[in-house]
Short mmCIF file of C-alpha atoms and ligand atoms in Angstrom, two decimals:
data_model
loop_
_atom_site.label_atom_id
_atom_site.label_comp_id
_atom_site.label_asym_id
_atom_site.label_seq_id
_atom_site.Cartn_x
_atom_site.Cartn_y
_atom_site.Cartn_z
CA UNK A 27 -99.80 -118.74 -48.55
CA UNK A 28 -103.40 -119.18 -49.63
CA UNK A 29 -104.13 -117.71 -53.39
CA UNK A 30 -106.04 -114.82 -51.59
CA UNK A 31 -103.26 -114.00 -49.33
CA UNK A 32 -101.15 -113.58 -52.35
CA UNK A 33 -103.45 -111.28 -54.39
CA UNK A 34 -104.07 -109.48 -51.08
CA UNK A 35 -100.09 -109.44 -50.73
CA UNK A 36 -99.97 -108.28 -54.16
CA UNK A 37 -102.04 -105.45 -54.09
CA UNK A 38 -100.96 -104.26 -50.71
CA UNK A 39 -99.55 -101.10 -52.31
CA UNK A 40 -103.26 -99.96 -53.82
CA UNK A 41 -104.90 -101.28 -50.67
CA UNK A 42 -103.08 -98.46 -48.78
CA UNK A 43 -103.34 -95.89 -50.80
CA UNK A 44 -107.48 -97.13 -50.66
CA UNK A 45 -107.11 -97.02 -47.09
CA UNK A 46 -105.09 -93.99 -46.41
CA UNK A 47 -108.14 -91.53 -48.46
CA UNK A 48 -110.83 -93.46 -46.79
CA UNK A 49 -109.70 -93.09 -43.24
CA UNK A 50 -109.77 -89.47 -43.94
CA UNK A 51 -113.06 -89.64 -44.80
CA UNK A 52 -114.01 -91.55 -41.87
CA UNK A 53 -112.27 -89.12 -39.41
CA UNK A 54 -114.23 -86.19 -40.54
CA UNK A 55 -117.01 -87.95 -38.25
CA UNK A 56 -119.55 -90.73 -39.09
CA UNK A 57 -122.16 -88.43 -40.74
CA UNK A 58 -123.42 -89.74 -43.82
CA UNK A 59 -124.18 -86.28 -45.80
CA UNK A 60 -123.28 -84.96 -49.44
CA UNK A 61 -119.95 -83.98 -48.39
CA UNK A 62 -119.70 -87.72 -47.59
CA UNK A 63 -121.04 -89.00 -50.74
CA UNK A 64 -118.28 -86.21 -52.78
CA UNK A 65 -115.90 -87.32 -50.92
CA UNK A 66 -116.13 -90.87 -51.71
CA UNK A 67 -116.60 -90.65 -55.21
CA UNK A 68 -113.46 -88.49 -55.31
CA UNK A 69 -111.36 -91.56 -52.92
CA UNK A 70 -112.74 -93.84 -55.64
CA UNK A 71 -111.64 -91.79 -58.58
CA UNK A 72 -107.77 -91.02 -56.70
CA UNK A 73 -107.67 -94.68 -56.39
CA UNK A 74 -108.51 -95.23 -60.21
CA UNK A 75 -111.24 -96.52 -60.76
CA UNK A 76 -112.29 -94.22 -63.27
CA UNK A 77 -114.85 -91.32 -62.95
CA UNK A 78 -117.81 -92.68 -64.62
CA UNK A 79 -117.86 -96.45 -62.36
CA UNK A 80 -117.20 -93.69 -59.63
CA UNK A 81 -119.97 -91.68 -59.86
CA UNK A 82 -121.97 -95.54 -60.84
CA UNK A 83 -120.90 -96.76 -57.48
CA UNK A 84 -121.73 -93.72 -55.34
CA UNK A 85 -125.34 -93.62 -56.91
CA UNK A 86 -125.80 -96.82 -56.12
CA UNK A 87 -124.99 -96.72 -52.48
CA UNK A 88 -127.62 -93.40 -51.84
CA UNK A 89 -129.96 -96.30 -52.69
CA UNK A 90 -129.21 -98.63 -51.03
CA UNK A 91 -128.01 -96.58 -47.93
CA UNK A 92 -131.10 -95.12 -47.93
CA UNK A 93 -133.06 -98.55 -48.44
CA UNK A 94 -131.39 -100.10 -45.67
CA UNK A 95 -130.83 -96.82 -43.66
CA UNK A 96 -127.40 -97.32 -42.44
CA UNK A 97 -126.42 -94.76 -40.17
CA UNK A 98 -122.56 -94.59 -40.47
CA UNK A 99 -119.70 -94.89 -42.50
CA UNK A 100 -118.17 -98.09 -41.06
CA UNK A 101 -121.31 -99.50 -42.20
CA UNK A 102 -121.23 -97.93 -45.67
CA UNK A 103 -117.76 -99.63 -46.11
CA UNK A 104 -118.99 -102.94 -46.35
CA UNK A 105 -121.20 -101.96 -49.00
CA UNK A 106 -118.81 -99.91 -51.30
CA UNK A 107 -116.89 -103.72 -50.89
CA UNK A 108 -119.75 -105.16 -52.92
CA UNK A 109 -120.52 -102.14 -54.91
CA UNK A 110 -117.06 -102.29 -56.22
CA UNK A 111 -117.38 -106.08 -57.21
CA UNK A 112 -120.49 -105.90 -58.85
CA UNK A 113 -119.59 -102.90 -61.15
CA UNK A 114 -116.62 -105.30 -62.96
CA UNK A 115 -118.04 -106.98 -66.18
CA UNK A 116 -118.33 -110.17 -66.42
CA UNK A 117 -118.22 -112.54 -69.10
CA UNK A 118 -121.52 -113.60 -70.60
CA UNK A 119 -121.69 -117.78 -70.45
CA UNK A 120 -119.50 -119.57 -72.51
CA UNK A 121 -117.57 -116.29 -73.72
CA UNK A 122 -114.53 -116.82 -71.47
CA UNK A 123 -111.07 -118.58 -70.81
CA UNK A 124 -112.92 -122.19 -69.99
CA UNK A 125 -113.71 -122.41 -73.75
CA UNK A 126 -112.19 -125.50 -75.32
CA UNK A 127 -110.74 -125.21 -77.92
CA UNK A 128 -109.64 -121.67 -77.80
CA UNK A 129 -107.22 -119.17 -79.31
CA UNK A 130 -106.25 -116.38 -77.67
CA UNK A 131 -104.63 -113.64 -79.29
CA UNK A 132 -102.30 -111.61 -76.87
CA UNK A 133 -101.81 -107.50 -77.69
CA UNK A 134 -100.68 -104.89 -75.97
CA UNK A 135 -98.08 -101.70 -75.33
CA UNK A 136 -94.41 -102.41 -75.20
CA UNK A 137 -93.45 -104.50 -71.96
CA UNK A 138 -96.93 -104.51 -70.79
CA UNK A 139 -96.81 -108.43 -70.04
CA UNK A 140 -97.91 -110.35 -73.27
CA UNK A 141 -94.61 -112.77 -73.57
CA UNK A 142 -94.55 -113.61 -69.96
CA UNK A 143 -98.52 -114.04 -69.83
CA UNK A 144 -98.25 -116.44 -72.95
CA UNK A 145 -95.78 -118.45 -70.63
CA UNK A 146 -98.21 -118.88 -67.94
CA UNK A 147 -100.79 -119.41 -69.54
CA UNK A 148 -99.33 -121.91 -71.85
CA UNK A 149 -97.83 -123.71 -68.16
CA UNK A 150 -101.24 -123.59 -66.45
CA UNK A 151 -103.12 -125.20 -69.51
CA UNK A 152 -100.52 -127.56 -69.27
CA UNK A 153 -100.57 -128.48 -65.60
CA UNK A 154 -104.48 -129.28 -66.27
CA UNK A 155 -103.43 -131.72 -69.07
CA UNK A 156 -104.61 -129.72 -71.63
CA UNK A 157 -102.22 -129.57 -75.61
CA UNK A 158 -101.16 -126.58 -75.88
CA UNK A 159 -99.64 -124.66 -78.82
CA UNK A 160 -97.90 -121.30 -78.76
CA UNK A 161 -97.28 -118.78 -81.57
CA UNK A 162 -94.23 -116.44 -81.85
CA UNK A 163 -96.25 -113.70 -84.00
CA UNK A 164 -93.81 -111.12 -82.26
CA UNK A 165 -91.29 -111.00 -84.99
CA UNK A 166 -89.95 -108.01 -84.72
CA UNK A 167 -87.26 -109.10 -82.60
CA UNK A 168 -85.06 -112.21 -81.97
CA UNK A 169 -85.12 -111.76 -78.80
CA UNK A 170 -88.67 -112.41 -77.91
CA UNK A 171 -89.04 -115.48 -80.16
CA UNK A 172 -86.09 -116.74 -77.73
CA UNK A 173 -87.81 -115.43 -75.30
CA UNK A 174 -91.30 -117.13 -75.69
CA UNK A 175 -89.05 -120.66 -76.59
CA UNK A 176 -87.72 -120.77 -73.18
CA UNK A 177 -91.43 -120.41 -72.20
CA UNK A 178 -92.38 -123.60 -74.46
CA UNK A 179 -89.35 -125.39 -72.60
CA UNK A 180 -90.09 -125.04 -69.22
CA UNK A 181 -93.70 -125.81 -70.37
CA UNK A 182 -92.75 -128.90 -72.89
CA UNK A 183 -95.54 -127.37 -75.22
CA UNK A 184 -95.21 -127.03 -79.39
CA UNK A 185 -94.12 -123.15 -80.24
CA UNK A 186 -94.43 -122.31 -83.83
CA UNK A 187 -92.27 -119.34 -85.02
CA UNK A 188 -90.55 -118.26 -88.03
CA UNK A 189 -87.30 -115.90 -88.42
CA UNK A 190 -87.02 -112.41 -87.24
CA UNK A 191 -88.69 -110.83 -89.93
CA UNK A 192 -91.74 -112.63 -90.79
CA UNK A 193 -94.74 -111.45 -91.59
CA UNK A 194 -96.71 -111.48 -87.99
CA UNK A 195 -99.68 -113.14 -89.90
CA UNK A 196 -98.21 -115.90 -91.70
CA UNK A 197 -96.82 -117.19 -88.31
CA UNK A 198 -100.51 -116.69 -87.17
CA UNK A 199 -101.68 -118.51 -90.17
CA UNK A 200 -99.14 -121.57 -89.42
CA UNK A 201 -99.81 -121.88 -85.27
CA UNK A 202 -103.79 -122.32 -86.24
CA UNK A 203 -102.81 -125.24 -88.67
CA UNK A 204 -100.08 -126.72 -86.40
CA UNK A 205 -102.83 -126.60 -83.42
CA UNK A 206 -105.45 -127.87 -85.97
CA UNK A 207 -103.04 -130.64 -86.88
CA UNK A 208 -101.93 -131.75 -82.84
CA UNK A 209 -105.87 -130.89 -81.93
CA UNK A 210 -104.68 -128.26 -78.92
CA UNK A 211 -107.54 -127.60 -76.41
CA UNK A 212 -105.24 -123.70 -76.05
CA UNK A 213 -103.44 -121.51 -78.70
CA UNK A 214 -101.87 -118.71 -77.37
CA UNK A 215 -99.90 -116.13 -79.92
CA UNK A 216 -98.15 -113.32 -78.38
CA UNK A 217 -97.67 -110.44 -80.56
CA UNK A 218 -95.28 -107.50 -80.81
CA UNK A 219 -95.70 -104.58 -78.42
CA UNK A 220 -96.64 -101.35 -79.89
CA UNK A 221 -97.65 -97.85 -79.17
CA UNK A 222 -101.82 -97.60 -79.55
CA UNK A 223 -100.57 -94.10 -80.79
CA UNK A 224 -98.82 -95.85 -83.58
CA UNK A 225 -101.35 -95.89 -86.54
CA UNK A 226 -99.23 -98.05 -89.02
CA UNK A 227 -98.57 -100.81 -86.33
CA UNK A 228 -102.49 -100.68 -85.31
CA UNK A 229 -103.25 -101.49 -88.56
CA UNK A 230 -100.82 -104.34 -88.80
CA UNK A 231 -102.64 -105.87 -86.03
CA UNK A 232 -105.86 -105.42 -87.65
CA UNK A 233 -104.82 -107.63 -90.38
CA UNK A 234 -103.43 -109.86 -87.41
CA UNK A 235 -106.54 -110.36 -86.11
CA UNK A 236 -108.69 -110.47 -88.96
CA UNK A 237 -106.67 -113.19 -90.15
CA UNK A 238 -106.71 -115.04 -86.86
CA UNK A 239 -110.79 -114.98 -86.48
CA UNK A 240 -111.26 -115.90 -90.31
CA UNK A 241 -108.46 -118.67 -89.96
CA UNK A 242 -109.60 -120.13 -86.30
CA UNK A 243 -111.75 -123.22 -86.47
CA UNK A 244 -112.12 -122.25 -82.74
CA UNK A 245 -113.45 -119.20 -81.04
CA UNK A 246 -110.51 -116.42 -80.97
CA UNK A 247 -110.40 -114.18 -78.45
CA UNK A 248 -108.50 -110.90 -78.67
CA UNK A 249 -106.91 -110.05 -75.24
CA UNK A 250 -105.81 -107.16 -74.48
CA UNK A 251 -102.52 -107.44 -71.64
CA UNK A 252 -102.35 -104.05 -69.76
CA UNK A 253 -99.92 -103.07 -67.02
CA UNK A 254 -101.71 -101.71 -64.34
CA UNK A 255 -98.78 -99.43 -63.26
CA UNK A 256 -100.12 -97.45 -66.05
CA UNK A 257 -102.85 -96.28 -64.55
CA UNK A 258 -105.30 -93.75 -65.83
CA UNK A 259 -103.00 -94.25 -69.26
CA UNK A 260 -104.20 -97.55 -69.39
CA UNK A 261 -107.80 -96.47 -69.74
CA UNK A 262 -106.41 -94.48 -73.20
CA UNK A 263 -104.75 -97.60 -74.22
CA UNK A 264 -107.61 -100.05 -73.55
CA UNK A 265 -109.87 -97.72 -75.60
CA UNK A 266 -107.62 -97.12 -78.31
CA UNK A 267 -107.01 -101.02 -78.45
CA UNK A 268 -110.56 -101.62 -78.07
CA UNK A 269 -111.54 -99.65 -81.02
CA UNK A 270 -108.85 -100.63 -83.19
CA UNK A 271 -109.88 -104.40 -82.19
CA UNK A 272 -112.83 -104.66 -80.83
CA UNK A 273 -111.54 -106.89 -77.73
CA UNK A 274 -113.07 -109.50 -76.21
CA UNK A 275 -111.16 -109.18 -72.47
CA UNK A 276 -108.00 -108.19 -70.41
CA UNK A 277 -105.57 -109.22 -68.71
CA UNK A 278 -104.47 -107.04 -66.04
CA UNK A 279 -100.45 -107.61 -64.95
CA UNK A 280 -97.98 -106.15 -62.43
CA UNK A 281 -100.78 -105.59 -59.74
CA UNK A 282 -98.02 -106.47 -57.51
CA UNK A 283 -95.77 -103.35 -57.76
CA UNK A 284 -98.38 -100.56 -57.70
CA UNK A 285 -100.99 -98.41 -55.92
CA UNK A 286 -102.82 -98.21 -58.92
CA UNK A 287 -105.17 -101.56 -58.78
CA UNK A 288 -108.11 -99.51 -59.37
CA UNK A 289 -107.59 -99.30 -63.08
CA UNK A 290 -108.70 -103.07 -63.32
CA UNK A 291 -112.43 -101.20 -62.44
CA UNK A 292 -111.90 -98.48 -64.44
CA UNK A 293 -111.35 -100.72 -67.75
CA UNK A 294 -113.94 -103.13 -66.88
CA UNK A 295 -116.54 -101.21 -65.97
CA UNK A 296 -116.03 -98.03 -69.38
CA UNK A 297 -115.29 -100.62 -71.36
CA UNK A 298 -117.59 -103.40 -71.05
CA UNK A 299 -114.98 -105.90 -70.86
CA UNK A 300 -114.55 -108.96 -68.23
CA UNK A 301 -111.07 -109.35 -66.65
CA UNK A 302 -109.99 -112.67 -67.91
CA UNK A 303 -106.63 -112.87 -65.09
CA UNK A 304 -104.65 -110.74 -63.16
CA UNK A 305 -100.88 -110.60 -63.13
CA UNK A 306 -99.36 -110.81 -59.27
CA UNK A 307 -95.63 -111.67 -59.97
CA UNK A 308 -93.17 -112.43 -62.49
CA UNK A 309 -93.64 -116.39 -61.37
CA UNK A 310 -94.85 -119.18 -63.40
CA UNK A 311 -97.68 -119.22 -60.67
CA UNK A 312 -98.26 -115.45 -60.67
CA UNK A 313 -101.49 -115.48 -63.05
CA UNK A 314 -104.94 -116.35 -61.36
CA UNK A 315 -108.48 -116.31 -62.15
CA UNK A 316 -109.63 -112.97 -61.42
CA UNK A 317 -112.39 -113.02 -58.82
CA UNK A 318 -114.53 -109.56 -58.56
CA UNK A 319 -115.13 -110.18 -55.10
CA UNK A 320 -111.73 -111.59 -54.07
CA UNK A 321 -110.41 -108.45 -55.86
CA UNK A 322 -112.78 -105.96 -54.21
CA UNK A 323 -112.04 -107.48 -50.50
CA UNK A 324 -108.26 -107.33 -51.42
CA UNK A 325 -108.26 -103.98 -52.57
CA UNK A 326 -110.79 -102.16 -49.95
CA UNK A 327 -109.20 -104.31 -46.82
CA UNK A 328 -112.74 -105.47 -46.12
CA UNK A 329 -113.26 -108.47 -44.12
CA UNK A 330 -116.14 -110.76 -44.93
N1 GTP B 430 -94.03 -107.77 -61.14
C1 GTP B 430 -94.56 -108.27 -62.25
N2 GTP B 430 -93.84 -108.30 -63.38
C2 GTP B 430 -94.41 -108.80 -64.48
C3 GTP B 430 -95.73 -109.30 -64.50
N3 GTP B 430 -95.99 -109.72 -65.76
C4 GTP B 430 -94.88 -109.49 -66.48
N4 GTP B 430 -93.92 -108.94 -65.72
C5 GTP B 430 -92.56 -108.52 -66.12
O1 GTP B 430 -92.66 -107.44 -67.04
C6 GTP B 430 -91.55 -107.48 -67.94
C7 GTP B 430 -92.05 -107.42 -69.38
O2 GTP B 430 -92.76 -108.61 -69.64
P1 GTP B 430 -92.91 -109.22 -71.09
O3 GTP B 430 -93.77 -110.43 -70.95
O4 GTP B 430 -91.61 -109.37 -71.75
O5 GTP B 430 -93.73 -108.05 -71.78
P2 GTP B 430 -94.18 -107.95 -73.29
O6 GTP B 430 -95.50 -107.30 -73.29
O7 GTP B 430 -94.08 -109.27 -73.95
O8 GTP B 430 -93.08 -106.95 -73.86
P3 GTP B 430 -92.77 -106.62 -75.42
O9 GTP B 430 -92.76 -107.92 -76.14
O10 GTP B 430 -91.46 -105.95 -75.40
O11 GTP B 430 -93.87 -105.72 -75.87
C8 GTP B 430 -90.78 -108.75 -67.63
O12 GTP B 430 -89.68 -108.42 -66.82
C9 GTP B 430 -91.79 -109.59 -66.84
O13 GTP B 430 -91.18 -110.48 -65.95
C10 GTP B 430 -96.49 -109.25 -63.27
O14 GTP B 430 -97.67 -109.63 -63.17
N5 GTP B 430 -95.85 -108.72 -62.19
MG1 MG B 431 -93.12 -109.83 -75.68
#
């Protein structure tokens, strides 16, 4: 199966749910009038993708509708396709993944993703010949440093933890000078899960990251994992995280099991931040490149 079929397999779930609220639009007849124009801003909102890109998107296509004067919806729905895309942010030039060297810092809720991204990441870096170095700043319990070790192993890349325990930033500290010392083209350090609600372990992070960026020879960048089955609660998160952390991306996991792909958009486009990869599986493999057009065409069911 071709990388696109997968995604497209992947978000088959949100794709229907897309598709279900738009064919009801459609059968109210091909007119394209206000009641139109609410009702598709209120299919893009149930499937998501926020209220403000929303009510961006649906502004947009008055234009250009009535620039190009298409008559009919079927028409329009090619168009919403490209609306959809171009309404993700996108990473300005050399401010994404293909940096080299690079440390990426991975935070997020509990069990949004962040150990099992490391892994792939770390595997994928690998498979392009690239040294790669992993940090087990998730101390708070054994079981993810194990956890993130079997990663290294079926990767054969350095890990660098300490006991259960540690202080999360000292481990930081020690993966920048290990990766330093074996000159690694990608750090990755996974961090503990926590509640954005959770004030104390916010601020922990904070010191996390401030000691990361003042440590790092290399450009960090603070990514924030999110689990799209979340939905609109993701939004909260990404804000909460985004304040706390001023973020430089996310990665968007589990896009697989839910109708809720739409909250990729949503995050994107209120937050001004690019979407780095996208989660399809719990696979080594599962982790691609996010494409905004890909992802539009796989959400929306349009053919191009
Ligand atoms: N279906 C699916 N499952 C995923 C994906 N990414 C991660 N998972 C699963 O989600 C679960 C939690 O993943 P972890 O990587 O342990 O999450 P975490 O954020 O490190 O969790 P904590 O360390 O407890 O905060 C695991 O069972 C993963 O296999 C994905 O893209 N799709
Ligand atoms: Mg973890």
């Amino acid at each position: 199966m071709s990388w696109f079929d997968r995604m497209k397999a992947g978000l088959s779930k949100s794709r229907e749910k897309f598709q279900e609220s738009i064919n009801v639009l459609t059968f109210s007849g091909p007119d394209v009038d206000d009641d139109f124009w609410d009702n598709l801003e209120e299919t893009l909102i149930m499937s998501d993708m926020g209220a403000r890109a929303a009510t961006k998107i649906v502004e947009e296509m008055k234009d250009t509708t009535q620039r190009k004067a298409l008559a009919n919806a079927d028409a329009i729905m090619d168009v919403l396709c490209d609306r959809i895309a171009d309404t993700f942010t996108v990473a300005k030039d050399g401010e994404g993944l293909d940096q080299d060297p690079l440390c990426l810092l991975l935070v997020g809720v509990n069990g949004s993703g962040k150990t099992t991204t490391a892994g792939k990441m770390a595997a994928e870096a690998k498979g392009n010949g690239k040294t790669v170095v992993l940090g087990a700043a998730d101390t708070f319990r054994a079981a993810a440093i194990e956890q993130l070790e079997e990663w290294a192993r079926r990767s054969d890349v350095t890990i660098v933890e300490r006991e259960r325990g540690s202080d999360p930033a000292s481990v930081c500290y020690e993966t920048l000078e290990v990766a330093e010392r074996e000159g690694a083209d990608l750090v990755v350090v996974d961090t503990a899960g926590r509640l954005h609600t959770s004030a104390d372990l916010m601020r922990e992070l904070q010191k996390v990251t401030s000691v990361v960026r003042k440590r790092a020879a290399c450009p960090v960048m603070t990514v924030l994992v999110i689990d799209a089955t979340t939905g609109q609660n993701g939004l909260v998160q990404a804000r909460t995280f985004n304040d706390a952390l001023d973020l430089d991306g996310v990665i968007v996991t589990k896009l697989d099991g839910t109708a809720k792909g739409g909250i990729a958009l949503a995050i994107s486009y209120e937050l001004g931040l690019p979407i780095l990869k996208i989660g399809v599986g719990e696979g080594i493999e599962d982790l691609r490149d996010f494409d905004a057009h890909d992802f539009a065409r796989a959400l929306t069911g349009s053919e191009e």
